[in-house]
mmCIF file of C-alpha atoms and ligand atoms in Angstrom:
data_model
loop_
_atom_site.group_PDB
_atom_site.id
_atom_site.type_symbol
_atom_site.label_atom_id
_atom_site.label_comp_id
_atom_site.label_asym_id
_atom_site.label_seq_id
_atom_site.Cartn_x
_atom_site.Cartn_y
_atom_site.Cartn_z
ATOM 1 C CA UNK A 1 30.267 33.760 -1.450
ATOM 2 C CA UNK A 2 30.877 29.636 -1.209
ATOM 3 C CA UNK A 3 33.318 28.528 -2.859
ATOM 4 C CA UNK A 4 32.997 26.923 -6.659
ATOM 5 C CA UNK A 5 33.860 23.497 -7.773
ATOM 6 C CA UNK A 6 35.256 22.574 -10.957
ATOM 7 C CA UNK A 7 32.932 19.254 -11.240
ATOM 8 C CA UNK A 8 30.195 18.598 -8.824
ATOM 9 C CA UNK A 9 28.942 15.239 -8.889
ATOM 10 C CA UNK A 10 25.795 13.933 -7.709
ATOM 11 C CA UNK A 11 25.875 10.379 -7.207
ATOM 12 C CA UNK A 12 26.171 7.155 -5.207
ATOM 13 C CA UNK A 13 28.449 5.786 -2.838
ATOM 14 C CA UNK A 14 28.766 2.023 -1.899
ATOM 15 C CA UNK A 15 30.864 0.195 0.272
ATOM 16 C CA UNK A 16 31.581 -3.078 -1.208
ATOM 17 C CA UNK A 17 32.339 -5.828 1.058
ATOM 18 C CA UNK A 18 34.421 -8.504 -1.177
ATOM 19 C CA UNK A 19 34.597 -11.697 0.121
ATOM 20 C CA UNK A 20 36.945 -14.336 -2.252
ATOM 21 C CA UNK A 21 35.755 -17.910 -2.092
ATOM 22 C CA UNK A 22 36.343 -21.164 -4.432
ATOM 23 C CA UNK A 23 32.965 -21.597 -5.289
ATOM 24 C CA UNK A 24 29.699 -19.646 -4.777
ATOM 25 C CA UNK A 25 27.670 -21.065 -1.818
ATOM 26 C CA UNK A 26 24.515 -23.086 -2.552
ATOM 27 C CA UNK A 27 21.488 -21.700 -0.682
ATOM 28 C CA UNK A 28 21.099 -22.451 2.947
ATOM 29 C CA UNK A 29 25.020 -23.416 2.640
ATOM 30 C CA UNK A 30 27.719 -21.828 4.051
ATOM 31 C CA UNK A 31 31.547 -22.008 3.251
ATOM 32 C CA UNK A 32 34.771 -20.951 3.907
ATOM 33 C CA UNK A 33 36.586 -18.135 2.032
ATOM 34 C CA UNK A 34 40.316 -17.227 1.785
ATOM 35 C CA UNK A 35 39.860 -13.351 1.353
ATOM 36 C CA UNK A 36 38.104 -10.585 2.232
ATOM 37 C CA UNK A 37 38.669 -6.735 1.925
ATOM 38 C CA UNK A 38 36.000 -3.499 1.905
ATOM 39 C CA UNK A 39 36.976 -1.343 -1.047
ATOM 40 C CA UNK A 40 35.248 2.107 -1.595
ATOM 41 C CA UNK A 41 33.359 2.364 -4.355
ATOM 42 C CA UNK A 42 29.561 3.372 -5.912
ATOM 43 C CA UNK A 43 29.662 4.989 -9.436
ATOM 44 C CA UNK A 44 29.135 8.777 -8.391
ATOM 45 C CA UNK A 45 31.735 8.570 -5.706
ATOM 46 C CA UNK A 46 34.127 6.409 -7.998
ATOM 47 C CA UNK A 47 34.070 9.256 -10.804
ATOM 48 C CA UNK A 48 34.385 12.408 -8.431
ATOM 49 C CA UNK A 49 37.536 10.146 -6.916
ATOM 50 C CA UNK A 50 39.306 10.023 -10.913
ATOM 51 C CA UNK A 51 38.674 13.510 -11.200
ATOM 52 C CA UNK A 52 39.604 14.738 -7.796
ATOM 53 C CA UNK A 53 43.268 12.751 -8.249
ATOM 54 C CA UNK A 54 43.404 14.515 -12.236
ATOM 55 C CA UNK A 55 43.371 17.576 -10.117
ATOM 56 C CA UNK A 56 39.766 18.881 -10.409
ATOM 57 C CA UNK A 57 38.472 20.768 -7.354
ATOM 58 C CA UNK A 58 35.474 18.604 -6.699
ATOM 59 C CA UNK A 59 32.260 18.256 -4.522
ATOM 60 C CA UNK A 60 30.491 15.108 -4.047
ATOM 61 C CA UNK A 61 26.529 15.300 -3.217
ATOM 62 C CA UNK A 62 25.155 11.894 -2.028
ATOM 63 C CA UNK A 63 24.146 10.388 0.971
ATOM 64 C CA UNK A 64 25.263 7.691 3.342
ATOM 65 C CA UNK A 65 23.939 6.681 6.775
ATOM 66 C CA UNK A 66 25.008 7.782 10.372
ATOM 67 C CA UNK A 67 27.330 4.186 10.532
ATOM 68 C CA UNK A 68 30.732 3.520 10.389
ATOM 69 C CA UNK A 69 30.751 2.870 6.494
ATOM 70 C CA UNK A 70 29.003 6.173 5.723
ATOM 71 C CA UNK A 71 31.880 7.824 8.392
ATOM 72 C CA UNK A 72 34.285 6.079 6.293
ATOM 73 C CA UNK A 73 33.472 7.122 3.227
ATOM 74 C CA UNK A 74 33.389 10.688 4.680
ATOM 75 C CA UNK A 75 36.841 10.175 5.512
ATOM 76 C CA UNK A 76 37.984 8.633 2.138
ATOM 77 C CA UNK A 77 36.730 11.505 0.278
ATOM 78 C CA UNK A 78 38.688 14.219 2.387
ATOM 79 C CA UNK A 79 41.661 11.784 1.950
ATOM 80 C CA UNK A 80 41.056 12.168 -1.987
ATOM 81 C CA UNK A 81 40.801 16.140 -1.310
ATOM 82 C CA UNK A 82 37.137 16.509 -2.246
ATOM 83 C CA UNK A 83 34.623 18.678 -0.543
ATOM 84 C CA UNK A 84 31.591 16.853 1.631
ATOM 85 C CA UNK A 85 30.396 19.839 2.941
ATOM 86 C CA UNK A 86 27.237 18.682 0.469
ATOM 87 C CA UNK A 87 27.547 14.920 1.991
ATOM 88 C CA UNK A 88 24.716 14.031 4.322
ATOM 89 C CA UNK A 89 24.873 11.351 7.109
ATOM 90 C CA UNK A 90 20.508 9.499 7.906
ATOM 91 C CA UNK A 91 19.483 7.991 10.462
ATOM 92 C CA UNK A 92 16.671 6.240 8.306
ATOM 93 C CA UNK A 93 18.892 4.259 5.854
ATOM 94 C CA UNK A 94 22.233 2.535 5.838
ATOM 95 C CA UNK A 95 25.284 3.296 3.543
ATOM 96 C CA UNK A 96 24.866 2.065 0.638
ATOM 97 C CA UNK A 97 26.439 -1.803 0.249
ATOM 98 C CA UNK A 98 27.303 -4.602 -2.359
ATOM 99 C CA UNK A 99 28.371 -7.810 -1.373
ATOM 100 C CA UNK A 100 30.626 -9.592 -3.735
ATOM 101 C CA UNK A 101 31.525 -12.953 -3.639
ATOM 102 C CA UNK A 102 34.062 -13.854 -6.153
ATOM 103 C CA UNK A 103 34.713 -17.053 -7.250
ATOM 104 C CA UNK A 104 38.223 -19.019 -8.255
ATOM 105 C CA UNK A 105 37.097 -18.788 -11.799
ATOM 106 C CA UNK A 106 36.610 -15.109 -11.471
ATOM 107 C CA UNK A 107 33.033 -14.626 -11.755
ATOM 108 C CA UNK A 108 30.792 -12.510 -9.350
ATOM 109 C CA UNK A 109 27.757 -12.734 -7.389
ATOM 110 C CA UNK A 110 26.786 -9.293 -6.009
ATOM 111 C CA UNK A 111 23.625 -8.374 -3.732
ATOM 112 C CA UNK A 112 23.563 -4.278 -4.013
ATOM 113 C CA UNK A 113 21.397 -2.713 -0.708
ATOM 114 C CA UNK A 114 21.435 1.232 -2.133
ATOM 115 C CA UNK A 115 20.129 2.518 1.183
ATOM 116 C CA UNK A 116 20.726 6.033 1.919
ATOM 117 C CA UNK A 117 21.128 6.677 -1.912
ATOM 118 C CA UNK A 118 17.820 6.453 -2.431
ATOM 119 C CA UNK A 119 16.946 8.897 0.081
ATOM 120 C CA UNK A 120 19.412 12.107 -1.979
ATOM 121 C CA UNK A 121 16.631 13.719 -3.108
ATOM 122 C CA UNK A 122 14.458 17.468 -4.044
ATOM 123 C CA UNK A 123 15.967 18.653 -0.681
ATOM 124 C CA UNK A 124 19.311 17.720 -0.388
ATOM 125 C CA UNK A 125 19.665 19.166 -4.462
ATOM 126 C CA UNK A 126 18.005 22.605 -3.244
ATOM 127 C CA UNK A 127 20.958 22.768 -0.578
ATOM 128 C CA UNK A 128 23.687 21.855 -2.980
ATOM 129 C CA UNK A 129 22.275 24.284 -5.389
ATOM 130 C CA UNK A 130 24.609 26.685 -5.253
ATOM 131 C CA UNK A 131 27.606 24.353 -6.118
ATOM 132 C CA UNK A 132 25.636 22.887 -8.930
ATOM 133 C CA UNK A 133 24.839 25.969 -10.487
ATOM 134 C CA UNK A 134 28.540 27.345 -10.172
ATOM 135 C CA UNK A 135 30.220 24.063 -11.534
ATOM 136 C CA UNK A 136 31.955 23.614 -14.374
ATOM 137 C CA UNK A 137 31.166 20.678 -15.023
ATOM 138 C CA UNK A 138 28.062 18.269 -13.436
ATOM 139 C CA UNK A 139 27.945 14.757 -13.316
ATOM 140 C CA UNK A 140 25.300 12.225 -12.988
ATOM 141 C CA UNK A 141 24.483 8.367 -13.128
ATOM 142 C CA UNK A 142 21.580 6.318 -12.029
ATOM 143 C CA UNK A 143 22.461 4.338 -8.929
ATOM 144 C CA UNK A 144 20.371 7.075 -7.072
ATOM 145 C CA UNK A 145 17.058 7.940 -7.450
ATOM 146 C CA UNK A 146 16.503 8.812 -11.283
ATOM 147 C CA UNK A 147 13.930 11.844 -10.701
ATOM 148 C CA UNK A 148 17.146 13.419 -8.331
ATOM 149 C CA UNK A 149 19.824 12.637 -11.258
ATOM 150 C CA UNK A 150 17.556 14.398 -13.602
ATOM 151 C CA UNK A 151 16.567 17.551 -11.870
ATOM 152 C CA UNK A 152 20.289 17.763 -11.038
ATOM 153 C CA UNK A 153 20.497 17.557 -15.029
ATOM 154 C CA UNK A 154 18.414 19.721 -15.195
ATOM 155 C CA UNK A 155 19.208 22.465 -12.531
ATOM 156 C CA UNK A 156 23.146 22.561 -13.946
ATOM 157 C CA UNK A 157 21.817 22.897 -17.988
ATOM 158 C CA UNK A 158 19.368 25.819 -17.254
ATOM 159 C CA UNK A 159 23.113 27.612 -15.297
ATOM 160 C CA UNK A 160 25.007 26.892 -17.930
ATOM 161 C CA UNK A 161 27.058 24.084 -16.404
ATOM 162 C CA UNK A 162 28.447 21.341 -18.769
ATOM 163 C CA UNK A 163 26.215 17.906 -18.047
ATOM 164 C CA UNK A 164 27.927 14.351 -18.138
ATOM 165 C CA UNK A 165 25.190 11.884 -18.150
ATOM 166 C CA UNK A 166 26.265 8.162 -17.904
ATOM 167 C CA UNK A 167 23.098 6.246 -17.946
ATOM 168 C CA UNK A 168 24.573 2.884 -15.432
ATOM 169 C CA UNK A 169 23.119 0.901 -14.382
ATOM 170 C CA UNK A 170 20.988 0.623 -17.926
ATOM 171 C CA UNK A 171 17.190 1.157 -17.708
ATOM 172 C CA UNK A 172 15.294 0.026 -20.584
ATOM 173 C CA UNK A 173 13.141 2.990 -20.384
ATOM 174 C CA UNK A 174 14.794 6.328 -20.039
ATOM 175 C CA UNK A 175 12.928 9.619 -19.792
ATOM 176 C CA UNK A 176 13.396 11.140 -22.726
ATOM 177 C CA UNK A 177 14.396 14.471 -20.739
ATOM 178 C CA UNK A 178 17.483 12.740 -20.117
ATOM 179 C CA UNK A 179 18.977 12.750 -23.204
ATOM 180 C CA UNK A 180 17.987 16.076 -23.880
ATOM 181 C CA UNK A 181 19.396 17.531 -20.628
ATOM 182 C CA UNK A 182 22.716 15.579 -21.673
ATOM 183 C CA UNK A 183 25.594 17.787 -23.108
ATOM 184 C CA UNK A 184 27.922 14.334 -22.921
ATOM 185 C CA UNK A 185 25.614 10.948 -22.812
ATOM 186 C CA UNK A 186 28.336 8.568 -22.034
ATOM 187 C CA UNK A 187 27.883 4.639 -21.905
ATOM 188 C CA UNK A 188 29.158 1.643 -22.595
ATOM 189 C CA UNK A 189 27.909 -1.453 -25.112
ATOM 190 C CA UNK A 190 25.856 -2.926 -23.331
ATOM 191 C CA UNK A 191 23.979 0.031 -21.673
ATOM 192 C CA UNK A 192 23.698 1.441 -25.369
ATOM 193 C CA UNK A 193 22.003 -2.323 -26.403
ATOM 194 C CA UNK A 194 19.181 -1.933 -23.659
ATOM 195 C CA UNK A 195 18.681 1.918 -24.819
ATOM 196 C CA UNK A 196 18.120 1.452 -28.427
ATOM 197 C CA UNK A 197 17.521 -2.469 -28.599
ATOM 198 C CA UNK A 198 20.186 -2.599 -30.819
ATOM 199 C CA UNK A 199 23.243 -5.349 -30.462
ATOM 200 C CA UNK A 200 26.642 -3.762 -29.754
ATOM 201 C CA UNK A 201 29.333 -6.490 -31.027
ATOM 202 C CA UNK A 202 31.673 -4.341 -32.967
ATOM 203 C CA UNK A 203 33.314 -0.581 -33.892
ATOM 204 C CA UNK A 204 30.880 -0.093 -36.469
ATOM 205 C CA UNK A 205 27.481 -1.093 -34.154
ATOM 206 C CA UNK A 206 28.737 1.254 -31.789
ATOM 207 C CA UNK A 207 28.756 4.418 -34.095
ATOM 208 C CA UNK A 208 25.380 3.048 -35.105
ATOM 209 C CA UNK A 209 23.992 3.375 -31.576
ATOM 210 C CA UNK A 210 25.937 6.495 -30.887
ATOM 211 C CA UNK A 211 23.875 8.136 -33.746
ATOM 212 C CA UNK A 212 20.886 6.657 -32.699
ATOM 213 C CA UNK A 213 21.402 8.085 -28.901
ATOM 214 C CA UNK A 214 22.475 11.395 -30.408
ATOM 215 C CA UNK A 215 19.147 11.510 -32.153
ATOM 216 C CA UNK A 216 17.295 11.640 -29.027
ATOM 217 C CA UNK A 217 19.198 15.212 -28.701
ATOM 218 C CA UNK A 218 22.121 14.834 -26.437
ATOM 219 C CA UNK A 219 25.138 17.145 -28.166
ATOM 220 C CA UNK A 220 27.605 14.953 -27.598
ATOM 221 C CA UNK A 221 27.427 10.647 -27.187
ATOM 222 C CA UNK A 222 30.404 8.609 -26.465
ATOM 223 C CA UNK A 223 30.210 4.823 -26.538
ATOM 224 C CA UNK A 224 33.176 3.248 -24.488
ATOM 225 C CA UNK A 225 34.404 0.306 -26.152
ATOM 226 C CA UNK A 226 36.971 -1.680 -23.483
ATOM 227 C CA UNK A 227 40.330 -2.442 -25.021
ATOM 228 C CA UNK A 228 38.609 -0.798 -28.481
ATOM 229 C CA UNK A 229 38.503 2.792 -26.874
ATOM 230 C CA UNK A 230 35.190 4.587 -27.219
ATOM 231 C CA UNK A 231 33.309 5.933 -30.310
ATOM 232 C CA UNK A 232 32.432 9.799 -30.415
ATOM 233 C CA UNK A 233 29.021 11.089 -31.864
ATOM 234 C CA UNK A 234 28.757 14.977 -31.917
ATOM 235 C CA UNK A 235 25.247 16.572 -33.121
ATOM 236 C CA UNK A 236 27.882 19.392 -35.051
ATOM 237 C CA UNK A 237 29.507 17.202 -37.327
ATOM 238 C CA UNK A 238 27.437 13.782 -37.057
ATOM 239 C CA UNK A 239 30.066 11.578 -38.201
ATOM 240 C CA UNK A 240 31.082 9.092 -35.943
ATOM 241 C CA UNK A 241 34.442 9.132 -34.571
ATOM 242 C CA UNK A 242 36.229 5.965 -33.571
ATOM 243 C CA UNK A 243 39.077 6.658 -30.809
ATOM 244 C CA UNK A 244 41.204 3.745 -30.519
ATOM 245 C CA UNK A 245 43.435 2.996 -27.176
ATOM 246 C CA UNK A 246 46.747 1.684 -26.300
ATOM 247 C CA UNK A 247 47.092 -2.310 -25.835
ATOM 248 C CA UNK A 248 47.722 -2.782 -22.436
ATOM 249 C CA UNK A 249 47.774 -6.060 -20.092
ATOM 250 C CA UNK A 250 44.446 -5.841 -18.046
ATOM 251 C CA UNK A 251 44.369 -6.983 -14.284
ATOM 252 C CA UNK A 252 41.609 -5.674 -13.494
ATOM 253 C CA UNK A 253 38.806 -3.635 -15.110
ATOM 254 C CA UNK A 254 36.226 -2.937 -12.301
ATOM 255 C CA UNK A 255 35.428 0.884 -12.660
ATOM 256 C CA UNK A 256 37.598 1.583 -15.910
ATOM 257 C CA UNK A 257 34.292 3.330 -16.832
ATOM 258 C CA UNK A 258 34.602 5.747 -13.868
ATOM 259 C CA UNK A 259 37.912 6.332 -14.315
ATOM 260 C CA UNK A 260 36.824 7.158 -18.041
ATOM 261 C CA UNK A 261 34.222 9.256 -16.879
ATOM 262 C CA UNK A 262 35.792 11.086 -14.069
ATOM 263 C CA UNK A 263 39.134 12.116 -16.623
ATOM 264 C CA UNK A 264 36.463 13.235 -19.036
ATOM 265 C CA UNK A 265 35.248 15.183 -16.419
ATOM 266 C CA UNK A 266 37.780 17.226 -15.836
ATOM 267 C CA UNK A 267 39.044 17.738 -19.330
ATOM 268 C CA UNK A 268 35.673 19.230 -20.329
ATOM 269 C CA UNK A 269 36.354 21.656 -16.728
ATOM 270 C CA UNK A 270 39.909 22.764 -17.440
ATOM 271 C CA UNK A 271 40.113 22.561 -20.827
ATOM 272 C CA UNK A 272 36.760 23.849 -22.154
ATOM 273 C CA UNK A 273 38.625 24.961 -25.844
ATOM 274 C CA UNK A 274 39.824 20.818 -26.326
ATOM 275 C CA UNK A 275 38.209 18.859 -29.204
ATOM 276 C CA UNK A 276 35.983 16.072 -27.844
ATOM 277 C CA UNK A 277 37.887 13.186 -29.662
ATOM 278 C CA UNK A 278 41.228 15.058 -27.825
ATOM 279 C CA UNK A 279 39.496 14.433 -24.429
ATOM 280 C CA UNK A 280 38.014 10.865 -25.048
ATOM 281 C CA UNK A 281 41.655 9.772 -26.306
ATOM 282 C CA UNK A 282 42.928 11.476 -23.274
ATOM 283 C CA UNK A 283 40.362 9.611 -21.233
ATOM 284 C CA UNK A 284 41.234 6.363 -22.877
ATOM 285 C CA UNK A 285 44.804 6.631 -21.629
ATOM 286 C CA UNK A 286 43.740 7.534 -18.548
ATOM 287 C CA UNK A 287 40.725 4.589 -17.666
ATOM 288 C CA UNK A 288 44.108 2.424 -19.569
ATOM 289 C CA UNK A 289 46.101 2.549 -16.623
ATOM 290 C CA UNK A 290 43.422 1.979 -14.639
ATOM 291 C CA UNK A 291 42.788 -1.205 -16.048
ATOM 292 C CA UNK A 292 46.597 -2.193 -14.895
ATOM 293 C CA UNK A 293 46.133 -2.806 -11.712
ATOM 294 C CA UNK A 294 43.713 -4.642 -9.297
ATOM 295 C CA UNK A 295 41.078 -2.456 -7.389
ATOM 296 C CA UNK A 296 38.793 0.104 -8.301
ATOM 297 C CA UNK A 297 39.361 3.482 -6.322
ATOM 298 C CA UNK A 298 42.508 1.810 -5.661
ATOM 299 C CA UNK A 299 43.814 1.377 -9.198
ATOM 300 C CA UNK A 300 42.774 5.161 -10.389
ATOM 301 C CA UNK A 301 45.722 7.250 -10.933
ATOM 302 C CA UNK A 302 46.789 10.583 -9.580
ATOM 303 C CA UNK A 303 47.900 13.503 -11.625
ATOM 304 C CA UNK A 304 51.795 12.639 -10.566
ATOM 305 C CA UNK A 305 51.363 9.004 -12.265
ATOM 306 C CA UNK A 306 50.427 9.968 -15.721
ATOM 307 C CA UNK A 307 52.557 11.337 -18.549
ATOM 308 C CA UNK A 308 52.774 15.367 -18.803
ATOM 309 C CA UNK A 309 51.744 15.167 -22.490
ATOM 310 C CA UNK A 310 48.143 14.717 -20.768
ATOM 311 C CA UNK A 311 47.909 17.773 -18.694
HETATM 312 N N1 ATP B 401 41.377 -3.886 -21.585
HETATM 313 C C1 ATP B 401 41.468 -2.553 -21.705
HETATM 314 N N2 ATP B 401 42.562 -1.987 -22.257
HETATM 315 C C2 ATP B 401 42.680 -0.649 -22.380
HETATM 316 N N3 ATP B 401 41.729 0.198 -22.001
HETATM 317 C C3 ATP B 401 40.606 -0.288 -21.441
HETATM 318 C C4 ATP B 401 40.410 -1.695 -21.268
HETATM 319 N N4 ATP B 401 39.213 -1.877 -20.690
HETATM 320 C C5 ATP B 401 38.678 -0.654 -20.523
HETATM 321 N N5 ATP B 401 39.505 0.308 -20.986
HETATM 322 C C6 ATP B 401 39.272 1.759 -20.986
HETATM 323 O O1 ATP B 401 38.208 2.040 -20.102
HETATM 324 C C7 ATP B 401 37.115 2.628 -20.811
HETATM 325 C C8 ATP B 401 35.820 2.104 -20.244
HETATM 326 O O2 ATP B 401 35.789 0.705 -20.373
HETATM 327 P P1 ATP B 401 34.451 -0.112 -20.632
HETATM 328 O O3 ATP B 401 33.886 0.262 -21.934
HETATM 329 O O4 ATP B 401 34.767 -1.534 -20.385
HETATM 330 O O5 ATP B 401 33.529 0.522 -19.498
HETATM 331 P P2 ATP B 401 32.618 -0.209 -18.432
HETATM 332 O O6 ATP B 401 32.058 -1.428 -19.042
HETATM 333 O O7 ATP B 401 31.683 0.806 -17.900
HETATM 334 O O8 ATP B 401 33.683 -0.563 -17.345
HETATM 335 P P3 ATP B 401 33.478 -1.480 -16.081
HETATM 336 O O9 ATP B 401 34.434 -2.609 -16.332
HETATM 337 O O10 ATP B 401 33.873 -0.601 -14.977
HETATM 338 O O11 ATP B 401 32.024 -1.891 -16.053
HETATM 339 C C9 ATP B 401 37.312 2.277 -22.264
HETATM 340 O O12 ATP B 401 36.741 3.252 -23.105
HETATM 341 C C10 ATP B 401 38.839 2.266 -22.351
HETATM 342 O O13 ATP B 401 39.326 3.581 -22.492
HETATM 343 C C1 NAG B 402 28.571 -1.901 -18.672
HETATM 344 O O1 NAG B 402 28.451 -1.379 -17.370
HETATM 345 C C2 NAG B 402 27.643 -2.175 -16.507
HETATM 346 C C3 NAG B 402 27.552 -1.440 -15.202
HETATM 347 O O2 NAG B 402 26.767 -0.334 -15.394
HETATM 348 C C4 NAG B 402 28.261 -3.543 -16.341
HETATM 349 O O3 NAG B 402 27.434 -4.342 -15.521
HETATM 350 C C5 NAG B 402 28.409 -4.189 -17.698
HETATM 351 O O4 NAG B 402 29.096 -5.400 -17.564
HETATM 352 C C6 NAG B 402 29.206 -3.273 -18.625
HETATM 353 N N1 NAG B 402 29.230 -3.812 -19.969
HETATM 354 C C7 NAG B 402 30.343 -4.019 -20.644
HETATM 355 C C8 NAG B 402 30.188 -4.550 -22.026
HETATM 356 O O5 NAG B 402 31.447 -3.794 -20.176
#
């Protein structure tokens, strides 16, 4: 028999290639930077990372070309101790890529090439099937193809396995299957602005949305809120929970999400008994220190960094 995972996700993986310059370039221009660094990241592989260092046994399905990024990222996964026997190297695509410039003022200009992503499909889900339906826990996200993140959805609700749905990057129209194959629809404002059309500003829109995205019958919605925490909807008690965080001094919040997403992740695998709102305030504290330091793989802590009271 194979072995099981805890949470299987099935996801992207992007390298980004982070170049730091004073100003963005004008077209046809080109200018000199003072940094540059390649950083792992991709929202899939990002999550299965924060759950993998919570101490999750974790498989990641995706795929990334036959280059030296996609060899790479095999590598960085068995650094982070997660399986990639369910990892596939093309020849057709590259690994997927964004290029970031940032700017002195701190904004970003990023070109995303998903590449191989694209190509995870019907196939590679059949061959991952049994780790899918022998999860704990399943997550999905839409930087790959949304008819794979569905029938991976789909394939883990009709076995049982707990679904984590977090609908990024925001399409304005969602198959409605999604929501329903959804035990845990997780997104942030504005993602919950382009799903309902409503406007996200404050505690109170957010458990607005949240009911409105529960409607659409996922059992469980959680908005995440930034330095505000998230807001929990379940469709057993339909009140609207708001889960405040600690203040903290932010550095750096690229992939706080993930890290959010990942810790839920494997509260709702080794804890199955633990209230929701327990979990998203656990997850808070988690994505909090996160948010500390500069990074985004980089800055996601390991079980040995966080306080006991969370395990
Ligand atoms: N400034 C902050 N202080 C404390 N916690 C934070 C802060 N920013 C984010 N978090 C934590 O991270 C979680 C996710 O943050 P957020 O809602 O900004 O997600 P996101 O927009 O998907 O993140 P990203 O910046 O990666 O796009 C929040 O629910 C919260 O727990
Ligand atoms: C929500 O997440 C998306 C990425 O999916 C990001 O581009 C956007 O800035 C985030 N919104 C907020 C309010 O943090």
């Amino acid at each position: 028999m194979a072995e099981d995972f805890s949470v299987v996700v099935v996801g992207s993986c992007m390298t980004d290639l982070v170049s730091q310059a004073p100003r963005f370039p004008k077209a046809g221009e080109t200018i000199h930077g003072h940094r540059f660094f390649i950083g792992f990241g991709g929202k899939g592989a990002n999550q299965c990372v924060q759950a993998a260092r919570m101490g999750a046994k974790t498989a990641m399905v995706c795929k990334v070309g036959r280059d030296v990024f996609g060899n790479d990222y095999i590598q960085n996964f068995k650094n982070n101790g997660i399986s990639t026997a369910y990892v596939e190297q093309t020849e057709k695509a590259a690994t997927g890529a964004a290029s970031i410039i940032v700017n002195d003022t701190g904004e970003n200009a990023i070109v995303i090439v998903a590449g191989a992503n694209l190509l995870l499909g019907q196939e590679e889900l059949q061959r991952a099937q049994s780790a899918i339906i022998n999860a704990k826990v399943l997550v999905c996200q839409l930087e790959i193809s949304p008819d794979a993140s569905l029938q991976a959805l789909k394939m883990a609700r009709e076995n049982h396995v707990k679904t984590i749905f977090n609908p990024a990057p925001a399409i304005a129209y969602l198959d409605s299957d999604f929501y329903k194959a959804s035990d845990v629809f997780c997104c942030n404002e504005s993602e919950a602005e382009m799903l309902t059309g409503l406007s996200v500003t404050s505690v109170e829109d957010a458990c607005q949305v949240g009911l409105e995205l529960l409607n659409k019958g996922c059992a469980s919605v959680i908005v995440t809120l930034g330095s505000q925490g998230c807001v929990v909807c379940q469709s057993t008690n339909k009140t609207p929970k708001h889960i405040p965080t600690i203040e903290v001094t932010a550095a750096d919040t690229t992939g706080a999400g993930d890290s959010f997403i990942g810790a839920l992740a494997f509260y709702m695998a080794h804890y199955p008994a633990m209230p929701m709102e327990e979990m998203a305030r656990r997850a808070n504290l988690v994505a909090a220190v996160s948010v500390q330091t500069v990074g985004t793989q980089t800055s996601f802590p390991f079980r040995k960094d966080l306080p006991t009271e969370l395990f």
